Amino acid sequence: GFIGASDNPMISGVVVSDTAGKTYLARAVGPSLGAFGVPGTVAQPVLRILDEKGREIARNSGWESGPDANDIPDFAKQVGAFPLAKGSKDAALVATLDPGVYMLRIGSNTARGGRVLVEVYEVP
């Protein structure tokens, strides 16, 4: 999809319907899309997960800077996702979500928008 600057985000959603929580890998990929020939990508996406009451439960704007940075490449491989480029400012995080409705809010950490790919994978 395409997002504008930080005040014009992309919104996506996830519904967890199991009786127990599930662990997910969520990614907002911008810079790494360049390797696939995608022009005009978001330079530094910001990925936020909000619960059904609008409370932020997770945030990332640089996959290598988050607390799950060491796990993200392994989880990506397990679910069949392409690897994110080292040093890229793509956003990714691992979150365990209880049953409920969640919103993924993807924005830009810069004044410039662009193309971004949003992915959510259940981690086995």
mmCIF file with all atom_site columns, C-alpha atoms in Angstrom:
data_model
loop_
_atom_site.group_PDB
_atom_site.id
_atom_site.type_symbol
_atom_site.label_atom_id
_atom_site.label_alt_id
_atom_site.label_comp_id
_atom_site.label_asym_id
_atom_site.label_entity_id
_atom_site.label_seq_id
_atom_site.pdbx_PDB_ins_code
_atom_site.Cartn_x
_atom_site.Cartn_y
_atom_site.Cartn_z
_atom_site.occupancy
_atom_site.B_iso_or_equiv
_atom_site.pdbx_formal_charge
_atom_site.auth_seq_id
_atom_site.auth_comp_id
_atom_site.auth_asym_id
_atom_site.auth_atom_id
_atom_site.pdbx_PDB_model_num
ATOM 1   C CA . GLY A 1 1   ? 0.000   0.000   0.000  1.00 0.00 ? 1   GLY A CA 1
ATOM 2   C CA . PHE A 1 2   ? 0.867   3.661   0.023  1.00 0.00 ? 2   PHE A CA 1
ATOM 3   C CA . ILE A 1 3   ? 1.063   5.896   3.081  1.00 0.00 ? 3   ILE A CA 1
ATOM 4   C CA . GLY A 1 4   ? 1.472   9.617   3.375  1.00 0.00 ? 4   GLY A CA 1
ATOM 5   C CA . ALA A 1 5   ? 3.671   11.389  5.883  1.00 0.00 ? 5   ALA A CA 1
ATOM 6   C CA . SER A 1 6   ? 3.354   10.560  9.586  1.00 0.00 ? 6   SER A CA 1
ATOM 7   C CA . ASP A 1 7   ? -0.107  12.142  9.813  1.00 0.00 ? 7   ASP A CA 1
ATOM 8   C CA . ASN A 1 8   ? -1.604  9.875   7.102  1.00 0.00 ? 8   ASN A CA 1
ATOM 9   C CA . PRO A 1 9   ? -1.040  6.243   8.198  1.00 0.00 ? 9   PRO A CA 1
ATOM 10  C CA . MET A 1 10  ? -2.148  2.913   6.772  1.00 0.00 ? 10  MET A CA 1
ATOM 11  C CA . ILE A 1 11  ? -4.476  0.920   9.002  1.00 0.00 ? 11  ILE A CA 1
ATOM 12  C CA . SER A 1 12  ? -4.778  -2.858  9.009  1.00 0.00 ? 12  SER A CA 1
ATOM 13  C CA . GLY A 1 13  ? -6.307  -5.272  11.469 1.00 0.00 ? 13  GLY A CA 1
ATOM 14  C CA . VAL A 1 14  ? -5.886  -8.662  13.086 1.00 0.00 ? 14  VAL A CA 1
ATOM 15  C CA . VAL A 1 15  ? -8.505  -10.710 14.925 1.00 0.00 ? 15  VAL A CA 1
ATOM 16  C CA . VAL A 1 16  ? -7.248  -13.369 17.341 1.00 0.00 ? 16  VAL A CA 1
ATOM 17  C CA . SER A 1 17  ? -10.122 -15.791 17.890 1.00 0.00 ? 17  SER A CA 1
ATOM 18  C CA . ASP A 1 18  ? -8.427  -18.725 19.633 1.00 0.00 ? 18  ASP A CA 1
ATOM 19  C CA . THR A 1 19  ? -9.086  -19.162 23.331 1.00 0.00 ? 19  THR A CA 1
ATOM 20  C CA . ALA A 1 20  ? -5.380  -18.800 24.066 1.00 0.00 ? 20  ALA A CA 1
ATOM 21  C CA . GLY A 1 21  ? -2.994  -16.083 22.977 1.00 0.00 ? 21  GLY A CA 1
ATOM 22  C CA . LYS A 1 22  ? -0.871  -16.464 19.873 1.00 0.00 ? 22  LYS A CA 1
ATOM 23  C CA . THR A 1 23  ? 2.552   -15.118 18.977 1.00 0.00 ? 23  THR A CA 1
ATOM 24  C CA . TYR A 1 24  ? 2.856   -13.110 15.770 1.00 0.00 ? 24  TYR A CA 1
ATOM 25  C CA . LEU A 1 25  ? 5.606   -11.589 13.690 1.00 0.00 ? 25  LEU A CA 1
ATOM 26  C CA . ALA A 1 26  ? 4.399   -8.254  12.310 1.00 0.00 ? 26  ALA A CA 1
ATOM 27  C CA . ARG A 1 27  ? 6.400   -6.311  9.728  1.00 0.00 ? 27  ARG A CA 1
ATOM 28  C CA . ALA A 1 28  ? 6.110   -2.981  7.928  1.00 0.00 ? 28  ALA A CA 1
ATOM 29  C CA . VAL A 1 29  ? 8.600   -3.279  5.084  1.00 0.00 ? 29  VAL A CA 1
ATOM 30  C CA . GLY A 1 30  ? 9.734   -0.219  3.160  1.00 0.00 ? 30  GLY A CA 1
ATOM 31  C CA . PRO A 1 31  ? 13.479  0.009   2.460  1.00 0.00 ? 31  PRO A CA 1
ATOM 32  C CA . SER A 1 32  ? 13.977  -3.732  1.848  1.00 0.00 ? 32  SER A CA 1
ATOM 33  C CA . LEU A 1 33  ? 11.421  -3.621  -0.991 1.00 0.00 ? 33  LEU A CA 1
ATOM 34  C CA . GLY A 1 34  ? 14.059  -1.848  -3.098 1.00 0.00 ? 34  GLY A CA 1
ATOM 35  C CA . ALA A 1 35  ? 15.772  -5.221  -3.616 1.00 0.00 ? 35  ALA A CA 1
ATOM 36  C CA . PHE A 1 36  ? 12.599  -6.330  -5.440 1.00 0.00 ? 36  PHE A CA 1
ATOM 37  C CA . GLY A 1 37  ? 12.563  -3.270  -7.696 1.00 0.00 ? 37  GLY A CA 1
ATOM 38  C CA . VAL A 1 38  ? 9.807   -1.413  -5.827 1.00 0.00 ? 38  VAL A CA 1
ATOM 39  C CA . PRO A 1 39  ? 10.329  2.354   -6.224 1.00 0.00 ? 39  PRO A CA 1
ATOM 40  C CA . GLY A 1 40  ? 9.272   5.100   -3.817 1.00 0.00 ? 40  GLY A CA 1
ATOM 41  C CA . THR A 1 41  ? 9.257   3.123   -0.599 1.00 0.00 ? 41  THR A CA 1
ATOM 42  C CA . VAL A 1 42  ? 8.887   4.553   2.904  1.00 0.00 ? 42  VAL A CA 1
ATOM 43  C CA . ALA A 1 43  ? 12.374  5.269   4.234  1.00 0.00 ? 43  ALA A CA 1
ATOM 44  C CA . GLN A 1 44  ? 11.537  4.400   7.853  1.00 0.00 ? 44  GLN A CA 1
ATOM 45  C CA . PRO A 1 45  ? 8.118   2.928   8.579  1.00 0.00 ? 45  PRO A CA 1
ATOM 46  C CA . VAL A 1 46  ? 6.701   3.000   12.099 1.00 0.00 ? 46  VAL A CA 1
ATOM 47  C CA . LEU A 1 47  ? 4.648   -0.052  13.097 1.00 0.00 ? 47  LEU A CA 1
ATOM 48  C CA . ARG A 1 48  ? 2.290   0.234   16.045 1.00 0.00 ? 48  ARG A CA 1
ATOM 49  C CA . ILE A 1 49  ? -0.080  -2.425  17.392 1.00 0.00 ? 49  ILE A CA 1
ATOM 50  C CA . LEU A 1 50  ? -3.117  -1.087  19.239 1.00 0.00 ? 50  LEU A CA 1
ATOM 51  C CA . ASP A 1 51  ? -5.725  -3.067  21.156 1.00 0.00 ? 51  ASP A CA 1
ATOM 52  C CA . GLU A 1 52  ? -9.482  -2.662  20.605 1.00 0.00 ? 52  GLU A CA 1
ATOM 53  C CA . LYS A 1 53  ? -9.544  0.267   23.041 1.00 0.00 ? 53  LYS A CA 1
ATOM 54  C CA . GLY A 1 54  ? -6.831  2.088   21.100 1.00 0.00 ? 54  GLY A CA 1
ATOM 55  C CA . ARG A 1 55  ? -4.056  1.457   23.629 1.00 0.00 ? 55  ARG A CA 1
ATOM 56  C CA . GLU A 1 56  ? -0.620  0.953   22.114 1.00 0.00 ? 56  GLU A CA 1
ATOM 57  C CA . ILE A 1 57  ? 0.788   -2.443  23.073 1.00 0.00 ? 57  ILE A CA 1
ATOM 58  C CA . ALA A 1 58  ? 3.827   -2.563  20.777 1.00 0.00 ? 58  ALA A CA 1
ATOM 59  C CA . ARG A 1 59  ? 5.846   -0.219  18.533 1.00 0.00 ? 59  ARG A CA 1
ATOM 60  C CA . ASN A 1 60  ? 8.903   -0.453  16.300 1.00 0.00 ? 60  ASN A CA 1
ATOM 61  C CA . SER A 1 61  ? 10.630  1.777   13.752 1.00 0.00 ? 61  SER A CA 1
ATOM 62  C CA . GLY A 1 62  ? 13.812  -0.160  13.081 1.00 0.00 ? 62  GLY A CA 1
ATOM 63  C CA . TRP A 1 63  ? 13.718  -3.932  13.277 1.00 0.00 ? 63  TRP A CA 1
ATOM 64  C CA . GLU A 1 64  ? 17.293  -4.276  14.560 1.00 0.00 ? 64  GLU A CA 1
ATOM 65  C CA . SER A 1 65  ? 16.664  -1.902  17.467 1.00 0.00 ? 65  SER A CA 1
ATOM 66  C CA . GLY A 1 66  ? 13.759  -3.689  19.126 1.00 0.00 ? 66  GLY A CA 1
ATOM 67  C CA . PRO A 1 67  ? 13.916  -6.150  22.009 1.00 0.00 ? 67  PRO A CA 1
ATOM 68  C CA . ASP A 1 68  ? 13.105  -9.024  19.619 1.00 0.00 ? 68  ASP A CA 1
ATOM 69  C CA . ALA A 1 69  ? 15.792  -8.124  17.055 1.00 0.00 ? 69  ALA A CA 1
ATOM 70  C CA . ASN A 1 70  ? 17.724  -11.363 17.532 1.00 0.00 ? 70  ASN A CA 1
ATOM 71  C CA . ASP A 1 71  ? 14.580  -13.484 17.061 1.00 0.00 ? 71  ASP A CA 1
ATOM 72  C CA . ILE A 1 72  ? 13.147  -11.743 13.996 1.00 0.00 ? 72  ILE A CA 1
ATOM 73  C CA . PRO A 1 73  ? 15.415  -13.388 11.351 1.00 0.00 ? 73  PRO A CA 1
ATOM 74  C CA . ASP A 1 74  ? 14.700  -16.871 12.767 1.00 0.00 ? 74  ASP A CA 1
ATOM 75  C CA . PHE A 1 75  ? 10.949  -16.267 12.967 1.00 0.00 ? 75  PHE A CA 1
ATOM 76  C CA . ALA A 1 76  ? 10.927  -14.838 9.424  1.00 0.00 ? 76  ALA A CA 1
ATOM 77  C CA . LYS A 1 77  ? 12.644  -17.971 8.154  1.00 0.00 ? 77  LYS A CA 1
ATOM 78  C CA . GLN A 1 78  ? 10.180  -20.226 10.033 1.00 0.00 ? 78  GLN A CA 1
ATOM 79  C CA . VAL A 1 79  ? 7.145   -18.545 8.471  1.00 0.00 ? 79  VAL A CA 1
ATOM 80  C CA . GLY A 1 80  ? 8.642   -18.233 4.969  1.00 0.00 ? 80  GLY A CA 1
ATOM 81  C CA . ALA A 1 81  ? 9.104   -14.450 4.937  1.00 0.00 ? 81  ALA A CA 1
ATOM 82  C CA . PHE A 1 82  ? 11.973  -12.919 2.999  1.00 0.00 ? 82  PHE A CA 1
ATOM 83  C CA . PRO A 1 83  ? 14.813  -11.601 5.180  1.00 0.00 ? 83  PRO A CA 1
ATOM 84  C CA . LEU A 1 84  ? 14.997  -7.908  5.973  1.00 0.00 ? 84  LEU A CA 1
ATOM 85  C CA . ALA A 1 85  ? 18.179  -6.145  4.897  1.00 0.00 ? 85  ALA A CA 1
ATOM 86  C CA . LYS A 1 86  ? 20.741  -5.611  7.637  1.00 0.00 ? 86  LYS A CA 1
ATOM 87  C CA . GLY A 1 87  ? 20.901  -1.957  8.574  1.00 0.00 ? 87  GLY A CA 1
ATOM 88  C CA . SER A 1 88  ? 17.524  -1.210  6.990  1.00 0.00 ? 88  SER A CA 1
ATOM 89  C CA . LYS A 1 89  ? 14.942  0.877   8.808  1.00 0.00 ? 89  LYS A CA 1
ATOM 90  C CA . ASP A 1 90  ? 12.136  -1.613  8.124  1.00 0.00 ? 90  ASP A CA 1
ATOM 91  C CA . ALA A 1 91  ? 9.882   -2.126  11.150 1.00 0.00 ? 91  ALA A CA 1
ATOM 92  C CA . ALA A 1 92  ? 9.254   -5.545  12.676 1.00 0.00 ? 92  ALA A CA 1
ATOM 93  C CA . LEU A 1 93  ? 8.240   -6.868  16.040 1.00 0.00 ? 93  LEU A CA 1
ATOM 94  C CA . VAL A 1 94  ? 7.142   -10.041 17.782 1.00 0.00 ? 94  VAL A CA 1
ATOM 95  C CA . ALA A 1 95  ? 4.011   -9.825  19.921 1.00 0.00 ? 95  ALA A CA 1
ATOM 96  C CA . THR A 1 96  ? 1.966   -12.357 21.843 1.00 0.00 ? 96  THR A CA 1
ATOM 97  C CA . LEU A 1 97  ? -1.665  -11.319 21.503 1.00 0.00 ? 97  LEU A CA 1
ATOM 98  C CA . ASP A 1 98  ? -4.570  -12.474 23.641 1.00 0.00 ? 98  ASP A CA 1
ATOM 99  C CA . PRO A 1 99  ? -7.932  -13.157 21.967 1.00 0.00 ? 99  PRO A CA 1
ATOM 100 C CA . GLY A 1 100 ? -9.369  -9.903  20.657 1.00 0.00 ? 100 GLY A CA 1
ATOM 101 C CA . VAL A 1 101 ? -9.277  -7.316  17.891 1.00 0.00 ? 101 VAL A CA 1
ATOM 102 C CA . TYR A 1 102 ? -6.077  -5.426  17.100 1.00 0.00 ? 102 TYR A CA 1
ATOM 103 C CA . MET A 1 103 ? -5.187  -2.571  14.797 1.00 0.00 ? 103 MET A CA 1
ATOM 104 C CA . LEU A 1 104 ? -1.861  -2.187  13.025 1.00 0.00 ? 104 LEU A CA 1
ATOM 105 C CA . ARG A 1 105 ? -1.108  1.469   12.373 1.00 0.00 ? 105 ARG A CA 1
ATOM 106 C CA . ILE A 1 106 ? 1.708   2.018   9.906  1.00 0.00 ? 106 ILE A CA 1
ATOM 107 C CA . GLY A 1 107 ? 3.131   5.489   9.505  1.00 0.00 ? 107 GLY A CA 1
ATOM 108 C CA . SER A 1 108 ? 6.315   7.163   8.355  1.00 0.00 ? 108 SER A CA 1
ATOM 109 C CA . ASN A 1 109 ? 9.054   8.313   10.705 1.00 0.00 ? 109 ASN A CA 1
ATOM 110 C CA . THR A 1 110 ? 9.981   11.015  8.191  1.00 0.00 ? 110 THR A CA 1
ATOM 111 C CA . ALA A 1 111 ? 8.098   13.809  6.457  1.00 0.00 ? 111 ALA A CA 1
ATOM 112 C CA . ARG A 1 112 ? 7.922   11.687  3.287  1.00 0.00 ? 112 ARG A CA 1
ATOM 113 C CA . GLY A 1 113 ? 5.482   8.847   2.646  1.00 0.00 ? 113 GLY A CA 1
ATOM 114 C CA . GLY A 1 114 ? 5.679   6.057   0.093  1.00 0.00 ? 114 GLY A CA 1
ATOM 115 C CA . ARG A 1 115 ? 5.030   2.397   -0.523 1.00 0.00 ? 115 ARG A CA 1
ATOM 116 C CA . VAL A 1 116 ? 5.058   -0.126  2.301  1.00 0.00 ? 116 VAL A CA 1
ATOM 117 C CA . LEU A 1 117 ? 4.261   -3.820  2.651  1.00 0.00 ? 117 LEU A CA 1
ATOM 118 C CA . VAL A 1 118 ? 2.438   -4.887  5.822  1.00 0.00 ? 118 VAL A CA 1
ATOM 119 C CA . GLU A 1 119 ? 2.718   -8.513  6.915  1.00 0.00 ? 119 GLU A CA 1
ATOM 120 C CA . VAL A 1 120 ? 1.448   -10.492 9.907  1.00 0.00 ? 120 VAL A CA 1
ATOM 121 C CA . TYR A 1 121 ? 2.529   -14.099 10.453 1.00 0.00 ? 121 TYR A CA 1
ATOM 122 C CA . GLU A 1 122 ? 1.555   -16.535 13.180 1.00 0.00 ? 122 GLU A CA 1
ATOM 123 C CA . VAL A 1 123 ? 4.755   -17.881 14.702 1.00 0.00 ? 123 VAL A CA 1
ATOM 124 C CA . PRO A 1 124 ? 4.641   -21.670 15.210 1.00 0.00 ? 124 PRO A CA 1
#
